[in-house]
Amino acid sequence: MKKNMHIETKVIHLGGDADPVTGSIMPAIHQTSTYVQKSPGKHQGYEYTRSHNPTRTRLEECLAGLENAKYCLTTASGMSCITLIIQSIPKGRKILCGDDVYGGTNRLLSKVFGDHYETNFIDTTDLKAVEKGLKEDRPYLLWLETPTNPMLKISDIKKISKLCKKYKALLVVDNTFMSPIFQRPMDLGADIVVHSLTKYINGHSDVVGGAMMMNSKKIYDELWFLQNSIGPSQSPFDSWLVLRGVKTLAIRMKAHEENAIKVAKFLSKHKSVEKVIYPGLKNHPHHSLAKKQMSGFGGMISFYIKGGLKESRKFLQKIKVFKLAESLGGVESLANHPAIMTHASVPLKMRKELGISDNLVRLSVGIENIEDILSDLDNAL
Ligand code: P1T
């Protein structure tokens, strides 16, 4: 029955049946490390919290349902989710990855796993480059962010998934920027969907977490084995906080988008702004694909301020409603300087090629009153 519900209802009810013992409408926080067994190996499905935990199970049921997937695993950060997926790649196999991904993802693939797996970074908006990479490298998986962080490039998930199937590569889509409210990659052919729960899904900047969703039992079993063996499982309390935060995901995403559209239009006309990048603007190079693939344009905007580092610094020191901080997707507005902050670990040459320059600023538009947001930006600019 729940499968047919609308997503606005699912975020509130999935994983949330009343407690059969007490009737408690909200899930309990099973803050326990272990579980009593009746006889060795005879238990109620829970042995040890690194392996399973009832509060985490509820979160995983909810998140799997939101992405239209059968299975979900949640971890202590987005990066630990990505780590587990990379750990599952057989040694010697290659990775194909979008060129514009979160700086931490680039760092993990280049500097942590670089000796074990060769990663080729390509522009995934170029389908010819994708097919060439798949054909030549025969990678184990293709890692896709769309929209990308921070340049907000949009790649065609459906077409890329067809190419991945042709060349027998797994398609992993990091859906952090859109959340399942605006984009559902499983429906477009992805094999694994990844989220930093730290962002929109939790939405309140008080949890670090990650999730991965999949339909294949084989992939789920492999990744659960690694999660249980390596140990970055999400904690019961943080699982509960995300279960609480996700209930408002649908209305939050709509509010983020409503404000972001107004901010993008405002910045586009501002004399101190050189260029605005927002998939909802008609001048975005992938606007029509964004319109087709996503049901909303999201709350992330990148823009070039007129000038250089001096002007960016001045702006970022002057903002008041926006806070200068890493991260995104919380109810409060945040501003970030990718070149010095979130993407500092991306090699300078690559940053230059992508356009991550000293006058690039990334905004995570919050859900405060739009007049306060716009006057803050106007004042700082
Ligand atoms: O921070 P963590 O929960 O470990 O998630 C990593 C991550 C994964 N994927 C994407 C698309 C991300 O943006 C992130 C984290 N990003 C930031 C902290 C940031 O400010 O961009």
Short mmCIF file of N, CA and C in Angstrom, two decimals, residues 68-135:
data_model
loop_
_atom_site.label_atom_id
_atom_site.label_comp_id
_atom_site.label_asym_id
_atom_site.label_seq_id
_atom_site.Cartn_x
_atom_site.Cartn_y
_atom_site.Cartn_z
N ASN A 68 12.79 4.36 -4.26
CA ASN A 68 12.22 3.24 -5.02
C ASN A 68 13.22 2.09 -5.16
N ALA A 69 13.94 1.81 -4.07
CA ALA A 69 14.91 0.71 -4.08
C ALA A 69 14.45 -0.36 -3.08
N LYS A 70 15.02 -1.56 -3.23
CA LYS A 70 14.63 -2.64 -2.30
C LYS A 70 15.44 -2.56 -1.01
N TYR A 71 16.70 -2.15 -1.12
CA TYR A 71 17.60 -2.22 0.04
C TYR A 71 18.28 -0.88 0.29
N CYS A 72 18.69 -0.71 1.54
CA CYS A 72 19.46 0.48 1.90
C CYS A 72 20.41 0.15 3.05
N LEU A 73 21.57 0.77 3.04
CA LEU A 73 22.51 0.69 4.17
C LEU A 73 22.84 2.12 4.57
N THR A 74 22.91 2.38 5.86
CA THR A 74 23.29 3.73 6.28
C THR A 74 24.59 3.68 7.07
N THR A 75 25.39 4.72 6.86
CA THR A 75 26.74 4.74 7.43
C THR A 75 26.98 6.06 8.19
N ALA A 76 28.13 6.12 8.85
CA ALA A 76 28.43 7.25 9.74
C ALA A 76 28.77 8.54 9.00
N SER A 77 28.96 8.48 7.69
CA SER A 77 29.19 9.70 6.88
C SER A 77 28.95 9.34 5.43
N GLY A 78 28.80 10.37 4.60
CA GLY A 78 28.70 10.11 3.17
C GLY A 78 29.98 9.48 2.65
N MET A 79 31.12 9.96 3.16
CA MET A 79 32.41 9.44 2.69
C MET A 79 32.59 7.96 3.03
N SER A 80 32.06 7.51 4.18
CA SER A 80 32.23 6.09 4.51
C SER A 80 31.38 5.21 3.59
N CYS A 81 30.27 5.76 3.13
CA CYS A 81 29.45 5.04 2.14
C CYS A 81 30.24 4.86 0.85
N ILE A 82 30.84 5.96 0.41
CA ILE A 82 31.61 5.93 -0.83
C ILE A 82 32.79 4.96 -0.68
N THR A 83 33.43 5.01 0.49
CA THR A 83 34.56 4.11 0.76
C THR A 83 34.15 2.65 0.63
N LEU A 84 32.99 2.30 1.21
CA LEU A 84 32.55 0.89 1.15
C LEU A 84 32.33 0.45 -0.29
N ILE A 85 31.73 1.35 -1.07
CA ILE A 85 31.46 0.98 -2.49
C ILE A 85 32.79 0.79 -3.24
N ILE A 86 33.75 1.67 -2.99
CA ILE A 86 35.04 1.54 -3.68
C ILE A 86 35.76 0.26 -3.19
N GLN A 87 35.64 -0.03 -1.90
CA GLN A 87 36.25 -1.26 -1.36
C GLN A 87 35.70 -2.52 -2.03
N SER A 88 34.48 -2.42 -2.55
CA SER A 88 33.85 -3.63 -3.14
C SER A 88 34.37 -3.91 -4.56
N ILE A 89 35.18 -3.00 -5.10
CA ILE A 89 35.68 -3.18 -6.48
C ILE A 89 36.83 -4.20 -6.49
N PRO A 90 36.76 -5.20 -7.36
CA PRO A 90 37.88 -6.16 -7.43
C PRO A 90 39.19 -5.44 -7.78
N LYS A 91 40.27 -5.87 -7.14
CA LYS A 91 41.59 -5.23 -7.39
C LYS A 91 41.95 -5.31 -8.87
N GLY A 92 42.51 -4.20 -9.35
CA GLY A 92 42.94 -4.17 -10.76
C GLY A 92 41.88 -3.60 -11.69
N ARG A 93 40.63 -3.52 -11.21
CA ARG A 93 39.59 -2.94 -12.08
C ARG A 93 39.65 -1.41 -12.02
N LYS A 94 39.15 -0.77 -13.07
CA LYS A 94 39.24 0.69 -13.14
C LYS A 94 37.93 1.36 -12.73
N ILE A 95 38.04 2.67 -12.47
CA ILE A 95 36.88 3.48 -12.11
C ILE A 95 36.78 4.64 -13.11
N LEU A 96 35.56 4.91 -13.54
CA LEU A 96 35.30 6.10 -14.35
C LEU A 96 34.50 7.04 -13.46
N CYS A 97 34.94 8.30 -13.38
CA CYS A 97 34.27 9.21 -12.45
C CYS A 97 34.06 10.57 -13.11
N GLY A 98 32.96 11.20 -12.78
CA GLY A 98 32.72 12.56 -13.26
C GLY A 98 33.86 13.46 -12.84
N ASP A 99 34.19 14.46 -13.69
CA ASP A 99 35.34 15.32 -13.37
C ASP A 99 35.02 16.34 -12.28
N ASP A 100 33.74 16.67 -12.14
CA ASP A 100 33.36 17.69 -11.16
C ASP A 100 32.54 17.02 -10.07
N VAL A 101 33.22 16.49 -9.06
CA VAL A 101 32.53 15.84 -7.94
C VAL A 101 32.98 16.51 -6.64
N TYR A 102 32.30 16.19 -5.55
CA TYR A 102 32.69 16.73 -4.25
C TYR A 102 34.21 16.52 -4.05
N GLY A 103 34.89 17.53 -3.52
CA GLY A 103 36.35 17.46 -3.34
C GLY A 103 36.78 16.24 -2.56
N GLY A 104 35.99 15.84 -1.58
CA GLY A 104 36.32 14.66 -0.76
C GLY A 104 36.26 13.37 -1.57
N THR A 105 35.36 13.31 -2.54
CA THR A 105 35.25 12.12 -3.40
C THR A 105 36.47 12.05 -4.30
N ASN A 106 36.85 13.19 -4.87
CA ASN A 106 38.05 13.26 -5.70
C ASN A 106 39.28 12.83 -4.88
N ARG A 107 39.39 13.37 -3.66
CA ARG A 107 40.55 13.05 -2.79
C ARG A 107 40.59 11.56 -2.46
N LEU A 108 39.43 10.98 -2.14
CA LEU A 108 39.37 9.56 -1.79
C LEU A 108 39.86 8.69 -2.96
N LEU A 109 39.33 9.00 -4.16
CA LEU A 109 39.70 8.19 -5.33
C LEU A 109 41.16 8.41 -5.72
N SER A 110 41.64 9.66 -5.64
CA SER A 110 43.00 9.96 -6.11
C SER A 110 44.05 9.61 -5.06
N LYS A 111 43.79 10.03 -3.82
CA LYS A 111 44.88 9.97 -2.83
C LYS A 111 44.80 8.78 -1.88
N VAL A 112 43.60 8.26 -1.64
CA VAL A 112 43.48 7.12 -0.71
C VAL A 112 43.50 5.80 -1.49
N PHE A 113 42.68 5.73 -2.55
CA PHE A 113 42.59 4.50 -3.33
C PHE A 113 43.45 4.53 -4.59
N GLY A 114 44.17 5.65 -4.78
CA GLY A 114 44.92 5.83 -6.03
C GLY A 114 45.90 4.71 -6.36
N ASP A 115 46.49 4.10 -5.31
CA ASP A 115 47.46 3.02 -5.56
C ASP A 115 46.77 1.70 -5.90
N HIS A 116 45.48 1.60 -5.58
CA HIS A 116 44.77 0.32 -5.78
C HIS A 116 43.93 0.30 -7.05
N TYR A 117 43.36 1.46 -7.36
CA TYR A 117 42.48 1.52 -8.53
C TYR A 117 42.83 2.75 -9.36
N GLU A 118 42.84 2.58 -10.66
CA GLU A 118 43.06 3.74 -11.53
C GLU A 118 41.71 4.41 -11.80
N THR A 119 41.64 5.70 -11.52
CA THR A 119 40.40 6.43 -11.80
C THR A 119 40.62 7.40 -12.94
N ASN A 120 39.71 7.38 -13.88
CA ASN A 120 39.73 8.30 -15.00
C ASN A 120 38.60 9.31 -14.78
N PHE A 121 38.94 10.60 -14.67
CA PHE A 121 37.91 11.63 -14.47
C PHE A 121 37.49 12.18 -15.83
N ILE A 122 36.20 12.11 -16.10
CA ILE A 122 35.72 12.58 -17.42
C ILE A 122 34.51 13.50 -17.25
N ASP A 123 34.23 14.25 -18.32
CA ASP A 123 33.06 15.12 -18.30
C ASP A 123 31.84 14.26 -18.68
N THR A 124 31.04 13.92 -17.67
CA THR A 124 29.92 12.99 -17.91
C THR A 124 28.74 13.65 -18.63
N THR A 125 28.83 14.97 -18.86
CA THR A 125 27.76 15.60 -19.64
C THR A 125 27.97 15.31 -21.14
N ASP A 126 29.18 14.82 -21.47
CA ASP A 126 29.53 14.51 -22.85
C ASP A 126 29.38 12.98 -23.05
N LEU A 127 28.28 12.60 -23.69
CA LEU A 127 27.99 11.16 -23.82
C LEU A 127 29.04 10.43 -24.65
N LYS A 128 29.67 11.15 -25.59
CA LYS A 128 30.72 10.52 -26.40
C LYS A 128 31.92 10.18 -25.51
N ALA A 129 32.26 11.12 -24.61
CA ALA A 129 33.38 10.89 -23.69
C ALA A 129 33.04 9.73 -22.74
N VAL A 130 31.77 9.63 -22.35
CA VAL A 130 31.35 8.54 -21.47
C VAL A 130 31.53 7.20 -22.19
N GLU A 131 31.03 7.14 -23.43
CA GLU A 131 31.13 5.87 -24.17
C GLU A 131 32.59 5.50 -24.44
N LYS A 132 33.41 6.50 -24.77
CA LYS A 132 34.84 6.25 -25.02
C LYS A 132 35.49 5.68 -23.76
N GLY A 133 35.20 6.31 -22.62
CA GLY A 133 35.77 5.86 -21.35
C GLY A 133 35.35 4.43 -21.02
N LEU A 134 34.07 4.14 -21.24
CA LEU A 134 33.56 2.79 -20.93
C LEU A 134 34.19 1.75 -21.84
N LYS A 135 34.33 2.13 -23.10
CA LYS A 135 34.87 1.21 -24.11
C LYS A 135 36.36 0.93 -23.87
#
